[in-house]
Amino acid sequence: MPEMSEDDLAAVSQLRSSTMRLARRLRHQRVEESLSPTEMGVLGTLARCGKATPGELARREHVQPPSMTRIIAMLEEKGLVRREPHPDDRRQVVVSSTEQAEAILTESRRRRNAWLAELAEGLSKEEWALIRAAAPALSRLAHL
């Protein structure tokens, strides 16, 4: 990508600021107050990716393995994950989410979607069309 213009740099700054604020506000739309954002992130990763070893979860969530071990223990104590022997390596375990965790995630997504849809009602038709058109690019940007 070529060097950014002043307008591009201003747009980057506005995008950063607005996405951070929106993410913060979305985090407040929680179903289960006893779960930290990191714990919810682990449950979300398990829902998206399926069973994983603690090491895989640590890499995906960008935390150190000892921290992930503690997070898994707390989630297991709350009945939200289960550990099972690894099918190929007896030294490891795989972690999976429980039905209770899946129910929490489903309700959390429902609540956050409803909150965001309510906010979107305050936009003009033109603004909403821009958001809809930008959604795929924002999703791609989030996963780069």
Rosetta silent file (secondary structure, phi, psi, omega in degrees, C-alpha in Angstrom):
SEQUENCE: MPEMSEDDLAAVSQLRSSTMRLARRLRHQRVEESLSPTEMGVLGTLARCGKATPGELARREHVQPPSMTRIIAMLEEKGLVRREPHPDDRRQVVVSSTEQAEAILTESRRRRNAWLAELAEGLSKEEWALIRAAAPALSRLAHL
SCORE:     score description
SCORE:     0.000 S_00000001
   1 L     0.000  134.218 -179.699    0.000    0.000    0.000 S_00000001
   2 L   -66.593  168.531  179.112    1.405    3.438   -0.887 S_00000001
   3 L   -56.656  140.430 -175.801    2.152    6.044    1.736 S_00000001
   4 L   -81.048  142.491  175.260   -1.046    7.286    3.354 S_00000001
   5 L   -77.272  170.141  176.208   -2.364   10.788    2.793 S_00000001
   6 H   -59.833  -39.492  178.701   -3.412   13.031    5.663 S_00000001
   7 H   -64.074  -40.953  178.325   -7.055   12.163    4.882 S_00000001
   8 H   -64.790  -42.599  179.130   -6.248    8.421    5.006 S_00000001
   9 H   -63.988  -37.522  177.176   -4.418    8.823    8.318 S_00000001
  10 H   -66.232  -39.363  178.622   -7.387   10.752    9.719 S_00000001
  11 H   -65.711  -40.389  177.563   -9.734    7.962    8.548 S_00000001
  12 H   -61.145  -44.188  179.764   -7.507    5.336   10.192 S_00000001
  13 H   -63.247  -43.245  179.215   -7.581    7.294   13.441 S_00000001
  14 H   -66.143  -39.837  178.024  -11.367    7.658   13.298 S_00000001
  15 H   -62.560  -46.245  178.319  -11.783    3.946   12.504 S_00000001
  16 H   -59.300  -50.500 -177.115   -9.558    2.966   15.447 S_00000001
  17 H   -62.792  -46.347 -176.581  -11.303    5.274   17.861 S_00000001
  18 H   -71.295  -36.821  178.663  -14.840    4.360   16.816 S_00000001
  19 H   -69.642  -36.589  177.811  -14.237    0.598   16.709 S_00000001
  20 H   -65.467  -42.786  179.809  -12.624    0.676   20.151 S_00000001
  21 H   -65.813  -43.860  179.490  -15.532    2.660   21.601 S_00000001
  22 H   -63.643  -41.707  178.763  -18.112    0.412   19.956 S_00000001
  23 H   -62.408  -42.025  178.062  -16.285   -2.715   21.176 S_00000001
  24 H   -61.239  -44.831 -179.601  -16.216   -1.325   24.721 S_00000001
  25 H   -66.528  -37.820  177.430  -19.927   -0.584   24.604 S_00000001
  26 H   -64.122  -38.219  179.502  -20.666   -4.045   23.184 S_00000001
  27 H   -61.642  -27.241  179.614  -18.721   -5.671   26.022 S_00000001
  28 L   -75.247  -11.901  178.855  -21.103   -4.025   28.486 S_00000001
  29 L   -89.244   60.054 -173.189  -24.022   -5.926   26.926 S_00000001
  30 L   -95.073  146.776  176.207  -23.111   -9.037   28.896 S_00000001
  31 L   -90.913  -45.362 -175.211  -25.315  -11.954   29.832 S_00000001
  32 L  -111.882   99.188 -176.183  -23.024  -13.546   32.390 S_00000001
  33 L   -67.070  -20.949 -176.908  -21.425  -10.874   34.587 S_00000001
  34 L   -79.358   -7.680 -179.913  -19.213  -13.401   36.379 S_00000001
  35 L   -98.328  134.077  177.295  -17.229  -14.122   33.196 S_00000001
  36 L   -76.472  162.789  174.876  -14.311  -11.918   32.207 S_00000001
  37 H   -57.087  -35.320  178.512  -13.872  -10.792   28.591 S_00000001
  38 H   -65.926  -43.508  178.588  -10.971  -13.266   28.329 S_00000001
  39 H   -63.114  -42.221  176.713  -13.135  -16.144   29.553 S_00000001
  40 H   -62.933  -37.497  178.120  -15.855  -15.168   27.070 S_00000001
  41 H   -62.315  -41.584  178.011  -13.185  -15.037   24.371 S_00000001
  42 H   -63.192  -44.411  178.460  -12.076  -18.581   25.161 S_00000001
  43 H   -62.756  -40.075  177.361  -15.669  -19.808   25.003 S_00000001
  44 H   -63.502  -41.054  177.997  -16.132  -18.000   21.688 S_00000001
  45 H   -63.101  -43.745  178.128  -12.974  -19.575   20.284 S_00000001
  46 H   -63.486  -37.346  178.905  -14.148  -23.033   21.315 S_00000001
  47 H   -66.420  -39.671 -179.059  -17.534  -22.360   19.703 S_00000001
  48 H   -76.256  -42.056 -169.428  -15.901  -21.243   16.426 S_00000001
  49 H  -104.950  -13.433 -177.277  -13.029  -23.697   16.255 S_00000001
  50 L    84.457 -166.897 -177.879  -14.190  -26.708   18.253 S_00000001
  51 L   -54.075  147.491  179.773  -12.102  -28.693   20.716 S_00000001
  52 E  -153.870  155.988  173.406   -8.568  -27.450   21.330 S_00000001
  53 L   -78.770  159.882  176.287   -5.588  -28.101   23.547 S_00000001
  54 H   -56.769  -37.595  178.461   -4.723  -25.509   26.185 S_00000001
  55 H   -63.637  -42.015  177.583   -1.657  -24.552   24.121 S_00000001
  56 H   -63.545  -42.519  178.458   -3.774  -23.958   21.012 S_00000001
  57 H   -63.350  -41.241  178.911   -6.199  -21.842   23.017 S_00000001
  58 H   -60.006  -43.992  178.766   -3.335  -19.819   24.503 S_00000001
  59 H   -64.191  -45.139 -177.778   -1.993  -19.057   21.012 S_00000001
  60 H   -66.122  -34.256 -177.643   -5.402  -18.141   19.637 S_00000001
  61 H   -94.711    0.139  177.720   -6.223  -15.901   22.610 S_00000001
  62 L    57.828   47.216  173.965   -2.703  -14.394   22.775 S_00000001
  63 L  -127.669  163.047  178.593   -2.075  -15.329   26.400 S_00000001
  64 L   -73.412  146.855 -179.926    0.698  -17.299   28.058 S_00000001
  65 H   -52.531  -41.937  178.470    0.063  -21.050   28.573 S_00000001
  66 H   -62.018  -35.563  177.145    0.080  -20.808   32.403 S_00000001
  67 H   -65.228  -41.603  179.690   -2.599  -18.094   32.186 S_00000001
  68 H   -64.889  -37.018  177.713   -4.694  -20.274   29.883 S_00000001
  69 H   -59.083  -43.470  178.309   -4.383  -23.171   32.327 S_00000001
  70 H   -65.942  -41.431  179.802   -5.863  -20.942   35.057 S_00000001
  71 H   -62.325  -45.717  179.421   -8.633  -19.693   32.739 S_00000001
  72 H   -61.619  -41.468  179.453   -9.579  -23.248   31.771 S_00000001
  73 H   -61.850  -41.556  179.040   -9.636  -24.288   35.437 S_00000001
  74 H   -66.585  -42.204  179.192  -12.004  -21.414   36.279 S_00000001
  75 H   -66.032  -37.255  178.457  -14.265  -22.216   33.322 S_00000001
  76 H   -66.342  -41.460  178.458  -14.278  -25.892   34.257 S_00000001
  77 H   -61.127  -32.309  179.162  -15.193  -25.023   37.854 S_00000001
  78 L   -85.214   -0.487  178.698  -18.158  -23.020   36.505 S_00000001
  79 L    77.311   23.046 -175.429  -19.263  -25.980   34.388 S_00000001
  80 L  -102.475  -17.472  174.197  -18.563  -24.212   31.087 S_00000001
  81 E  -136.787  160.862  173.470  -15.774  -26.408   29.698 S_00000001
  82 E  -131.677  148.651  175.482  -14.692  -29.994   30.059 S_00000001
  83 E  -104.913  139.365  177.718  -11.281  -31.545   29.689 S_00000001
  84 E  -134.117  154.194  176.781  -10.857  -34.871   27.937 S_00000001
  85 E   -60.961  142.358  176.726   -7.780  -36.956   27.182 S_00000001
  86 L   -67.318  135.013 -175.832   -6.146  -36.081   23.876 S_00000001
  87 L   -66.776  -23.862 -175.966   -6.936  -38.880   21.383 S_00000001
  88 L  -115.350  -16.293 -174.256   -3.335  -39.089   20.106 S_00000001
  89 L  -135.872  104.446 -176.024   -1.137  -37.763   22.899 S_00000001
  90 L   -64.302  -15.950  179.247   -1.701  -39.009   26.456 S_00000001
  91 L   -77.982  -15.143 -175.261    0.368  -36.122   27.838 S_00000001
  92 L  -114.511  168.493  172.459   -2.214  -33.584   26.662 S_00000001
  93 E  -126.668  160.992  170.423   -5.885  -32.839   27.083 S_00000001
  94 E  -115.547  146.172 -177.414   -8.437  -31.272   24.783 S_00000001
  95 E  -111.482  136.350  175.723  -10.893  -28.697   26.028 S_00000001
  96 E  -135.637  158.309  179.755  -14.463  -28.386   24.774 S_00000001
  97 E   -86.451  156.905  178.935  -17.384  -26.189   25.753 S_00000001
  98 L   -96.364  171.717  176.898  -20.478  -27.464   27.515 S_00000001
  99 H   -61.572  -36.123  178.379  -24.123  -26.928   26.597 S_00000001
 100 H   -61.075  -43.036  178.557  -24.318  -24.325   29.368 S_00000001
 101 H   -64.013  -42.460 -179.998  -21.476  -22.345   27.729 S_00000001
 102 H   -63.199  -37.155  177.848  -23.150  -22.583   24.335 S_00000001
 103 H   -65.983  -40.909  177.782  -26.402  -21.261   25.832 S_00000001
 104 H   -62.666  -45.418  179.762  -24.545  -18.303   27.375 S_00000001
 105 H   -63.235  -42.327  179.727  -22.861  -17.513   24.055 S_00000001
 106 H   -61.102  -46.262  179.755  -26.139  -17.766   22.141 S_00000001
 107 H   -67.599  -36.963  178.416  -27.892  -15.403   24.548 S_00000001
 108 H   -63.052  -45.930  178.418  -24.915  -13.050   24.567 S_00000001
 109 H   -62.949  -42.210  179.909  -24.921  -12.838   20.766 S_00000001
 110 H   -60.266  -47.424 -178.752  -28.682  -12.332   20.730 S_00000001
 111 H   -63.978  -44.831 -179.170  -28.469   -9.510   23.266 S_00000001
 112 H   -67.100  -39.672  176.608  -25.547   -7.784   21.540 S_00000001
 113 H   -62.627  -42.628  179.646  -27.177   -8.088   18.120 S_00000001
 114 H   -63.837  -42.346  179.201  -30.410   -6.615   19.479 S_00000001
 115 H   -62.665  -45.563 -179.200  -28.526   -3.747   21.117 S_00000001
 116 H   -66.796  -39.083  177.500  -26.598   -3.017   17.929 S_00000001
 117 H   -63.088  -38.438  177.885  -29.758   -3.235   15.799 S_00000001
 118 H   -64.663  -42.223  176.296  -31.415   -0.728   18.129 S_00000001
 119 H   -60.894  -43.354 -177.042  -28.464    1.633   17.730 S_00000001
 120 H   -61.564  -26.319  177.886  -28.575    1.208   13.955 S_00000001
 121 L   -61.957  -21.431  178.310  -32.177    2.448   13.947 S_00000001
 122 L   -81.508   -5.207  178.836  -30.735    5.879   14.767 S_00000001
 123 L   -87.793  155.312  173.157  -28.800    5.957   11.494 S_00000001
 124 L   -74.258  165.964  177.329  -30.099    7.373    8.264 S_00000001
 125 H   -59.534  -37.779  179.922  -30.819    4.981    5.382 S_00000001
 126 H   -67.101  -42.990  178.518  -27.664    6.221    3.670 S_00000001
 127 H   -64.020  -42.942  179.619  -25.512    5.657    6.772 S_00000001
 128 H   -63.715  -39.420  177.395  -26.938    2.159    7.246 S_00000001
 129 H   -61.636  -39.302  177.419  -26.247    1.359    3.574 S_00000001
 130 H   -65.140  -42.464  178.904  -22.621    2.424    4.078 S_00000001
 131 H   -62.501  -47.410  179.309  -22.306    0.234    7.189 S_00000001
 132 H   -59.436  -41.883 -179.691  -23.809   -2.757    5.374 S_00000001
 133 H   -68.426  -33.568 -178.112  -21.466   -2.242    2.434 S_00000001
 134 H   -82.024  -17.631 -174.196  -18.433   -1.901    4.735 S_00000001
 135 H   -53.734  -47.267  178.984  -19.267   -4.939    6.914 S_00000001
 136 H   -61.303  -39.778  179.621  -17.396   -7.517    4.754 S_00000001
 137 H   -67.912  -39.304  177.139  -14.284   -5.322    4.593 S_00000001
 138 H   -64.649  -39.789  177.454  -14.383   -4.710    8.353 S_00000001
 139 H   -62.639  -43.971  178.212  -14.719   -8.438    8.942 S_00000001
 140 H   -62.126  -44.406  179.281  -11.725   -9.102    6.702 S_00000001
 141 H   -60.039  -40.545 -179.524   -9.728   -6.410    8.479 S_00000001
 142 H   -66.184  -23.763 -176.361  -10.588   -7.967   11.859 S_00000001
 143 L  -107.047    7.278  177.629   -9.257  -11.354   10.725 S_00000001
 144 L   -72.897    0.000    0.000   -6.012  -10.281    9.009 S_00000001
